[in-house]
Short mmCIF file of C-alpha atoms and ligand atoms in Angstrom, two decimals:
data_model
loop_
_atom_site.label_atom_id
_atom_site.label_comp_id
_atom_site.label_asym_id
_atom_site.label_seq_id
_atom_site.Cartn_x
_atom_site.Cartn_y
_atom_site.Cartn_z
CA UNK A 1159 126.19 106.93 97.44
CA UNK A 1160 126.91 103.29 96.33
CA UNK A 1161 129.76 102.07 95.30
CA UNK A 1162 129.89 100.99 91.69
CA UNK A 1163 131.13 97.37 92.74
CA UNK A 1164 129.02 96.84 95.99
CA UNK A 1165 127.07 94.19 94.17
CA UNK A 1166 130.20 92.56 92.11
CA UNK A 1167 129.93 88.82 92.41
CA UNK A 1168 126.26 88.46 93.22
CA UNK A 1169 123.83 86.44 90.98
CA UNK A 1170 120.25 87.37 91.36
CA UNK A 1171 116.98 86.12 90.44
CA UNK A 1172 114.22 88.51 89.94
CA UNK A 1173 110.54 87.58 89.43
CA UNK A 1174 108.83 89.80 87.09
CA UNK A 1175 111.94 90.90 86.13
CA UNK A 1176 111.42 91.66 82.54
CA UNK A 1177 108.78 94.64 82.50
CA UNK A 1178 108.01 97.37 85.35
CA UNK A 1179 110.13 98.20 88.89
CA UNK A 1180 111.44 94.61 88.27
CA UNK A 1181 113.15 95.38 85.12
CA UNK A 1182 114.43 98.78 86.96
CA UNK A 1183 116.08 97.00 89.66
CA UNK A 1184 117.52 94.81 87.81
CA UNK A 1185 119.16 97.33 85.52
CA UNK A 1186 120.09 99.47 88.66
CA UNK A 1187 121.61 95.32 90.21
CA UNK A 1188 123.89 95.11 87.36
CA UNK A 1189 125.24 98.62 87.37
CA UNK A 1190 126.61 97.41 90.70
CA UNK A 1191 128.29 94.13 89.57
CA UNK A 1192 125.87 91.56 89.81
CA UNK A 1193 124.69 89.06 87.24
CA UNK A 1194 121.21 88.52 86.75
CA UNK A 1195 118.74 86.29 86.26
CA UNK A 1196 115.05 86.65 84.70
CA UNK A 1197 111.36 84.91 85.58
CA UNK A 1198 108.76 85.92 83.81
CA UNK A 1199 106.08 84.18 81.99
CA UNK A 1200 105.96 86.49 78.84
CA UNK A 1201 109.62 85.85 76.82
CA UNK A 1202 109.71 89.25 74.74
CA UNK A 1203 110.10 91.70 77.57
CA UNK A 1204 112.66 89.33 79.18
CA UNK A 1205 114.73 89.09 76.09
CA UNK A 1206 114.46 92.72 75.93
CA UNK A 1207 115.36 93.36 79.45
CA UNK A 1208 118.25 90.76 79.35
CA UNK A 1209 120.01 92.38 76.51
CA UNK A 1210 119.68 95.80 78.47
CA UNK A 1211 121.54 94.18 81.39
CA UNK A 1212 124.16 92.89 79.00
CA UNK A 1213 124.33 96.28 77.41
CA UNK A 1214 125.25 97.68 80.77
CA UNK A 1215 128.50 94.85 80.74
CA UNK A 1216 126.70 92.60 83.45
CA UNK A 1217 125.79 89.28 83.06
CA UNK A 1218 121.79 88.34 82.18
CA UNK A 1219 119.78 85.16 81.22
CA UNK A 1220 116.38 84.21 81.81
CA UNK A 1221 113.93 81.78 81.87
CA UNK A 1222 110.08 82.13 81.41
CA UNK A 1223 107.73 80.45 84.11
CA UNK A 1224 104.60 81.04 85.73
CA UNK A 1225 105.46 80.48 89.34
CA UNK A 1226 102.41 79.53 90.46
CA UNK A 1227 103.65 76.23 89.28
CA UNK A 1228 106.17 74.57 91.22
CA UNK A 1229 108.29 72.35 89.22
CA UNK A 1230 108.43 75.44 86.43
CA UNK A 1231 110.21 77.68 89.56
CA UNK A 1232 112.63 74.51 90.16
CA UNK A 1233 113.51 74.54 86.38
CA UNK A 1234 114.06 78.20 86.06
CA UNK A 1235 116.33 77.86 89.24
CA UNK A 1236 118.19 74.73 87.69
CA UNK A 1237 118.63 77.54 84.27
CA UNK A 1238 119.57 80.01 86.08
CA UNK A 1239 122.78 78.00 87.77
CA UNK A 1240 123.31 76.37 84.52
CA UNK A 1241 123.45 79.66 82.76
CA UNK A 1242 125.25 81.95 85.94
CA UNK A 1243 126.40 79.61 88.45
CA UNK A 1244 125.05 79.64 92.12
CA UNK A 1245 122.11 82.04 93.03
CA UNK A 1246 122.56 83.85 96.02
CA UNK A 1247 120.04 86.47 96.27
CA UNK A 1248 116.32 86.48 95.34
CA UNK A 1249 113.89 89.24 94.26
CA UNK A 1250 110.41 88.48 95.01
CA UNK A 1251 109.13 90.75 92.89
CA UNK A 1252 105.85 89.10 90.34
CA UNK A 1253 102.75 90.68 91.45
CA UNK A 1254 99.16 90.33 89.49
CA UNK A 1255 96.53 92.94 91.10
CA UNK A 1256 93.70 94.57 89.79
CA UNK A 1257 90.87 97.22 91.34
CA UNK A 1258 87.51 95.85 91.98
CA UNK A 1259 84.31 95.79 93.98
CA UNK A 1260 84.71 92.76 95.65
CA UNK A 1261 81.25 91.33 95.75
CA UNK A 1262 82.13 91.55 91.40
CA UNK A 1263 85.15 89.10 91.67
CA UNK A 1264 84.90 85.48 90.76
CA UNK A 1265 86.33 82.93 92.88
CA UNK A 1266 89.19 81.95 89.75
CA UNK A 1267 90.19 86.01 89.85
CA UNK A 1268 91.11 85.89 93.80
CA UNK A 1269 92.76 82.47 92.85
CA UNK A 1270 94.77 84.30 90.06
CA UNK A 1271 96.75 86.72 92.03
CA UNK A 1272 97.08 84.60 95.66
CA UNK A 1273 98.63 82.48 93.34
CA UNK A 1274 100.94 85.20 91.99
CA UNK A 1275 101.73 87.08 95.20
CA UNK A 1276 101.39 84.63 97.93
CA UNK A 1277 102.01 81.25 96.36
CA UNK A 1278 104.54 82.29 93.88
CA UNK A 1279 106.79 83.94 96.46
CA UNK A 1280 106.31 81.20 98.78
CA UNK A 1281 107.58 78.27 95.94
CA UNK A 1282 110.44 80.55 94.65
CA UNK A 1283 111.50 81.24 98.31
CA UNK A 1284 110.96 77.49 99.39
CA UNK A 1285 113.03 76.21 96.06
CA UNK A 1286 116.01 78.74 96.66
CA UNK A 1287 115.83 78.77 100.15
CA UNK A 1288 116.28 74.56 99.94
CA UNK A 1289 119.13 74.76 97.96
CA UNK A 1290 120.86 77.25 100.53
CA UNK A 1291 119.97 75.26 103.19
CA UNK A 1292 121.52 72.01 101.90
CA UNK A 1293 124.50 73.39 100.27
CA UNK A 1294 125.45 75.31 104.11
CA UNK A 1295 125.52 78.63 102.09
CA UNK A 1296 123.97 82.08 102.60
CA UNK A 1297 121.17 83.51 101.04
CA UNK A 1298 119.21 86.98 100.45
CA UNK A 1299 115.54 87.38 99.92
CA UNK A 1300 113.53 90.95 99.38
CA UNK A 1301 109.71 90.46 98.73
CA UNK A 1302 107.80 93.47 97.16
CA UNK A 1303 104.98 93.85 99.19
CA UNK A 1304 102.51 97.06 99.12
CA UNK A 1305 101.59 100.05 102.09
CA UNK A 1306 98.64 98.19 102.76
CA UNK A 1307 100.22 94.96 103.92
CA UNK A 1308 103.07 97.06 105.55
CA UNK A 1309 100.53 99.20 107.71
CA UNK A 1310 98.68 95.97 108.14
CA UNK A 1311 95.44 97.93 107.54
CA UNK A 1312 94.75 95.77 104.34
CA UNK A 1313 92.63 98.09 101.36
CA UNK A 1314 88.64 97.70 99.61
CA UNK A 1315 88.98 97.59 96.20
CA UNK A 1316 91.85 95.09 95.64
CA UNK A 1317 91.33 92.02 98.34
CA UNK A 1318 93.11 89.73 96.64
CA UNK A 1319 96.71 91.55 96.39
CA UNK A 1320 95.84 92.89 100.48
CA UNK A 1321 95.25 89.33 101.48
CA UNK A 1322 98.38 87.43 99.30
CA UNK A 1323 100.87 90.93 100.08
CA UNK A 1324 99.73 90.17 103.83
CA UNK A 1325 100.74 86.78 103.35
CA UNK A 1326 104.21 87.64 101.89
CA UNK A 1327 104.99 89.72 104.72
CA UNK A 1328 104.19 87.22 107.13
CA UNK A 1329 106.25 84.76 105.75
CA UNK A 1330 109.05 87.18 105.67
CA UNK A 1331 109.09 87.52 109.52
CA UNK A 1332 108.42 84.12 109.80
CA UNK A 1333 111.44 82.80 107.93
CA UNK A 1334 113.99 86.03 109.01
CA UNK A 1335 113.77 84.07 112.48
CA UNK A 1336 113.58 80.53 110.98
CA UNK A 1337 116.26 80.87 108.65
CA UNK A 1338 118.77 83.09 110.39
CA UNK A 1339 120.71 80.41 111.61
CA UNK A 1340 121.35 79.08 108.30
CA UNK A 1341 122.48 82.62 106.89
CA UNK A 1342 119.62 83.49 105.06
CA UNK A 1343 118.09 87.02 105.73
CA UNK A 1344 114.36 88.39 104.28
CA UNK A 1345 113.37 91.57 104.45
CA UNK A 1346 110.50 93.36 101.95
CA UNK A 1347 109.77 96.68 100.62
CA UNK A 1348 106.49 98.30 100.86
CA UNK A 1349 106.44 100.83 97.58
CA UNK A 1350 103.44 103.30 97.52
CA UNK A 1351 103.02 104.76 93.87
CA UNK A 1352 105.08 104.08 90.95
CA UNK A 1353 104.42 104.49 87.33
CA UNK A 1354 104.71 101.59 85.30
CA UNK A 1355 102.63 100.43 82.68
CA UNK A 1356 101.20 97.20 84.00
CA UNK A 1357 100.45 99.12 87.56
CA UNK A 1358 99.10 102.02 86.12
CA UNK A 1359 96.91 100.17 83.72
CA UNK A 1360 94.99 98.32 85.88
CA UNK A 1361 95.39 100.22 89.06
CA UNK A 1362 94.71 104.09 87.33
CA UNK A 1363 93.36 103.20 84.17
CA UNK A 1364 92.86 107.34 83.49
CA UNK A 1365 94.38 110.17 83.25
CA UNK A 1366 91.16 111.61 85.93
CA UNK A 1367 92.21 108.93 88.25
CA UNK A 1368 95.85 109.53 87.74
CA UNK A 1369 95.49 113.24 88.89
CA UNK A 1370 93.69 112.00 91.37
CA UNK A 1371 95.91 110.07 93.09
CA UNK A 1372 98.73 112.48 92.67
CA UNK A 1373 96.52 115.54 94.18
CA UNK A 1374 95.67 113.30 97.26
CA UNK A 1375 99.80 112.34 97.58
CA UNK A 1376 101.16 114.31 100.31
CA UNK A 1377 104.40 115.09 98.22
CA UNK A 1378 102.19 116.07 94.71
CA UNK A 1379 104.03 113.22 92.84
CA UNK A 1380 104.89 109.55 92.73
CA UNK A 1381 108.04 107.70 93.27
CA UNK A 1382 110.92 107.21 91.04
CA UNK A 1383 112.07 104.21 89.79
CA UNK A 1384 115.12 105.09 90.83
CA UNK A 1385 114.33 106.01 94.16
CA UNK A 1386 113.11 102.38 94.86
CA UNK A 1387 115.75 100.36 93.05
CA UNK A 1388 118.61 102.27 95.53
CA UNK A 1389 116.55 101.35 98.51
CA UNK A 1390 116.76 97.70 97.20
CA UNK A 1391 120.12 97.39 96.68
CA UNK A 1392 121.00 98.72 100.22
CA UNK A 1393 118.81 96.04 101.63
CA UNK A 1394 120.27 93.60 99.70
CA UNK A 1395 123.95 95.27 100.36
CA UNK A 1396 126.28 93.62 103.13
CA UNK A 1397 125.89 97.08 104.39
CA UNK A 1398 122.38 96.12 105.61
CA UNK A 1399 123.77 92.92 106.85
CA UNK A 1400 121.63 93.11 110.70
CA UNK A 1401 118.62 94.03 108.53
CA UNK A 1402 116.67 91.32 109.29
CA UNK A 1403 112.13 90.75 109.14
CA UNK A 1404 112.27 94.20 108.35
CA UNK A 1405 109.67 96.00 105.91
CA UNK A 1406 110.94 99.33 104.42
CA UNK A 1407 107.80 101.80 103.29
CA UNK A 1408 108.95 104.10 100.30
CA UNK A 1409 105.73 106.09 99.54
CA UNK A 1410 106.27 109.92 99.98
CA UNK A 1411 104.07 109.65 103.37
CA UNK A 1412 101.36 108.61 101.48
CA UNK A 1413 100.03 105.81 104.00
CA UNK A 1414 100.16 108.06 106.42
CA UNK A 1415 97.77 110.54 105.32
CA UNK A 1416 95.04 107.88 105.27
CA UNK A 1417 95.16 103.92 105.19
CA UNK A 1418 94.45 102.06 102.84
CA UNK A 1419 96.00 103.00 99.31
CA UNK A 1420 92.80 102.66 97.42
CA UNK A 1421 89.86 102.52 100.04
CA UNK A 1422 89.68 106.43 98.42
CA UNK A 1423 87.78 104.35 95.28
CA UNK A 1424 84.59 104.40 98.44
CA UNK A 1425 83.84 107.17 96.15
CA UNK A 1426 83.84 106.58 92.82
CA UNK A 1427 80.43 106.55 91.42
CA UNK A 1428 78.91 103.43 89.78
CA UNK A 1429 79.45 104.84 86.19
CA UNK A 1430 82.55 104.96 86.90
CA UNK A 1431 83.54 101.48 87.91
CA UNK A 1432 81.63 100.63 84.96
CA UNK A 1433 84.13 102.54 82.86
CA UNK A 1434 86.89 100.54 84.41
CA UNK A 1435 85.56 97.54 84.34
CA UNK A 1436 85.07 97.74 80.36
CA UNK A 1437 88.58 98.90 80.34
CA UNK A 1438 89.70 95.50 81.85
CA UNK A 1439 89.45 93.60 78.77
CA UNK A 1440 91.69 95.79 76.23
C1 HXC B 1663 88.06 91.22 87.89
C2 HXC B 1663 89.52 89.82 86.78
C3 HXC B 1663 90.23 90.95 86.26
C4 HXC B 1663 89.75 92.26 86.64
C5 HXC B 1663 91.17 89.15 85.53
N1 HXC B 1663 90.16 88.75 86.29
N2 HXC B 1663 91.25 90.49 85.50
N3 HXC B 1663 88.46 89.97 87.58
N4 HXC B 1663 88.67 92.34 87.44
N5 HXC B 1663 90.34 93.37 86.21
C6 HXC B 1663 89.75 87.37 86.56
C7 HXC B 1663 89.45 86.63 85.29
O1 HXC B 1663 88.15 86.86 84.84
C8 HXC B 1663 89.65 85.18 85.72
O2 HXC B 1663 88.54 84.66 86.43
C9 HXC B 1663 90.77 85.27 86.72
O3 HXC B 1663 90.83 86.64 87.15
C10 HXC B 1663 92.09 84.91 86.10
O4 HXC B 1663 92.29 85.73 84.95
P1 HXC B 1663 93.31 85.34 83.80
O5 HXC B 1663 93.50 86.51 82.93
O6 HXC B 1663 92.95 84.03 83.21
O7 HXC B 1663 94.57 85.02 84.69
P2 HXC B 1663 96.04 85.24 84.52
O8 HXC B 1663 96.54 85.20 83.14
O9 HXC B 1663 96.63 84.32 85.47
O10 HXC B 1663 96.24 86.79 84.96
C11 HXC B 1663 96.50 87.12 86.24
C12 HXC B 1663 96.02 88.53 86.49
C13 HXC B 1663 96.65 89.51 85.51
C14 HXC B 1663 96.33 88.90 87.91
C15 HXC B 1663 94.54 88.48 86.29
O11 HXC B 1663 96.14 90.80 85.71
C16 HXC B 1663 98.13 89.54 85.60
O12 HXC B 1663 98.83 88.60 85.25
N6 HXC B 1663 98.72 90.62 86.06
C17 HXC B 1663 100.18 90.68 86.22
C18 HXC B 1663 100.66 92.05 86.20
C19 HXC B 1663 100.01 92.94 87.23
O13 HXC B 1663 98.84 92.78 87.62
N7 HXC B 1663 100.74 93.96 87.66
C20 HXC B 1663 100.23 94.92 88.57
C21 HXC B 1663 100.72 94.62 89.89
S1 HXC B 1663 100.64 96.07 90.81
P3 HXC B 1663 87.44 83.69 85.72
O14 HXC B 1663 86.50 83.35 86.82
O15 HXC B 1663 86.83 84.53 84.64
O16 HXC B 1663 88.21 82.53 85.23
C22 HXC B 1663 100.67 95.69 92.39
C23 HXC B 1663 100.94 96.82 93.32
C24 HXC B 1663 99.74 97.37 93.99
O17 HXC B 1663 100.50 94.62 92.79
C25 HXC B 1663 99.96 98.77 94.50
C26 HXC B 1663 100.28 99.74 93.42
C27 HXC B 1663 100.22 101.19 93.79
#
C-alpha cells in the first residue's frame, strides 16, 4: 500500500518514542525513508529503540527530556538538528495516564499527566512550530489523542488524560487554521485499544480486566500496532496533504458501542479498585 520511499528525506521527532506505539511508529517511519529522532525521559529504551531504527538502515538519535520542561524540549530540538539536520515533522506522542476514582487523586497526580499530555505537546509544538515559522519552512504535526477526547464525551475513571487529550485536540484545530498559512498542518489520531506494556499496565492491570475489555470490543480484539503506525504515516504522507484539524478514530467501533472508553469501570466493585490501586506501586 505504501511505497517503500514515501517518507525518504523526512526527519522526525517522536515523543515517547522509545517504548510502546511510539517506538512502533517510529520503526514503521524509517522503513519508509525517514530519519528519526527520540524524546523520552528514560535513556535505555531509547538507546534500544534507536539502534532498531538503525538496524532497519534509517537514520536514529535521541535525546532524553521530560517535556514538561521547556528549555529541556528546546535542547532536545537543538540535538536533534545537530545530530539529523532540520526537523520537519513532529509526533506528539508522550502520554502519562492512569485509572482512578477521582475523588482518590491528589492534586500533584492531575498535575503529572496535564503536564505530560497537554503541556508537553503544547511546548514541543510551540518550540518546533517557532522554528518553522521563522525559517519560512513547512511543518507536520500528529498528536495522539484518545476516543474519549475524539467523541468529545470525555471518560470517569481517568480525568486527567480526558481533560489534557481534550486539550491536545483543541489546540490541534486551533493551530490547523492558525498555522496554515505558514505551511504547517496538525492533525491527531484517536487510537482505542492497543497492547503495550506501559498502557496495559496501568490501564488493565489483569488478565480479568483484559478479557474484559476485549469481550465488550465490538470486533473481539484490540488493534495492531501495525494497524495504527500505517494510519500515521498516511497522515503524515504528502498524500494526505488537504488533511488538515482532522482527528482520525482507529478503535474497531469501539466508541461507538458506548462512550466513554472506561466509564465501564462504574462497575467494578470496591475490592477491586483496591486491588488496582495496590498494583500501582510495583
Ligand atoms: C493515582 C497516581 C498514580 C496512580 C501516580 N500518581 N500514579 N495517583 N493513581 N496510579 C500520582 C503520584 O502519587 C504523584 O502525586 C503524582 O501522580 C505524580 O507521580 P510521579 O510518579 O511522581 O510522577 P511522574 O514520574 O511524573 O509520573 C507520571 C505518571 C506516570 C503519569 C504518574 O504514570 C507516567 O510517567 N506514565 C507514563 C507512561 C504512561 O502512563 N503511559 C500510558 C499512557 S496510555 P503526589 O501527590 O503523591 O505527589 C494513554 C492512553 C489512554 O494515555 C487510552 C488507552 C486505551
Amino acid at each position: 500500500m505504501f511505497q517503500s520511499d514515501l517518507l525518504k528525506g523526512r526527519t522526525i521527532l517522536i515523543t515517547g518514542g522509545g517504548t510502546g506505539l511510539g517506538r512502533s511508529i517510529a520503526l514503521r517511519f524509517a522503513e519508509l525513508g525517514a530519519n528519526i529522532f527520540l524524546v523520552a525521559r528514560r535513556e535505555e529504551p531509547l538507546k534500544e529503540t534507536a539502534e532498531a531504527i538503525r538496524a532497519k538502515g534509517a537514520r536514529a538519535a535521541y535525546a532524553s527530556a521530560d517535556i514538561r520542561d521547556f528549555s529541556a524540549v528546546e535542547k532536545a530540538v537543538e540535538a536533534a538538528e545537530e545530530e539529523l539536520g532540520r526537523v520537519d515533522t513532529l509526533v506528539n506522542n508522550a502520554a502519562g495516564n492512569f485509572i482512578a476514582r477521582t475523588e482518590k487523586l491528589s492534586p500533584n497526580a492531575f498535575n503529572a499527566v496535564v503536564g505530560i499530555v497537554l503541556q508537553g505537546t503544547f511546548f514541543c509544538t510551540l518550540a518546533l512550530g517557532k522554528k518553522w515559522i521563522a525559517a519560512k519552512q513547512p511543518g507536520h504535526v500528529l498528536n495522539i489523542v484518545t476516543t474519549y477526547a475524539a467523541a468529545n464525551c470525555g471518560s470517569g475513571f481517568v480525568v486527567p488524560s480526558a481533560c489534557a487529550k481534550a486539550g491536545v485536540l483543541a489546540m490541534t484545530r486551533s493551530l490547523a487554521v492558525e498555522w496554515a498559512r505558514h505551511h504547517i498542518r496538525l492533525n491527531a489520531i484517536a487510537p482505542g485499544p492497543f497492547p503495550t506494556e506501559g498502557a496495559w499496565s496501568r490501564l488493565l492491570p489483569s488478565k480479568e480486566l483484559e478479557e474484559r475489555a476485549k469481550k465488550h470490543h465490538p470486533m473481539g480484539r484490540f488493534g495492531r500496532h501495525d494497524e495504527l503506525a500505517n494510519l500515521a504515516v498516511y497522515l503524515l504522507s504528502e498524500q494526505a496533504d488537504y488533511v488538515n484539524g482532522e482527528c482520525v478514530v482507529i478503535d474497531g467501533g469501539l466508541w461507538l458501542r458506548g462512550a466513554g472508553e472506561f466509564n465501564d469501570f462504574l462497575d467494578l466493585p470496591d475490592a477491586a479498585w483496591d486491588m488496582l490501586e495496590a498494583a500501582r506501586k510495583k
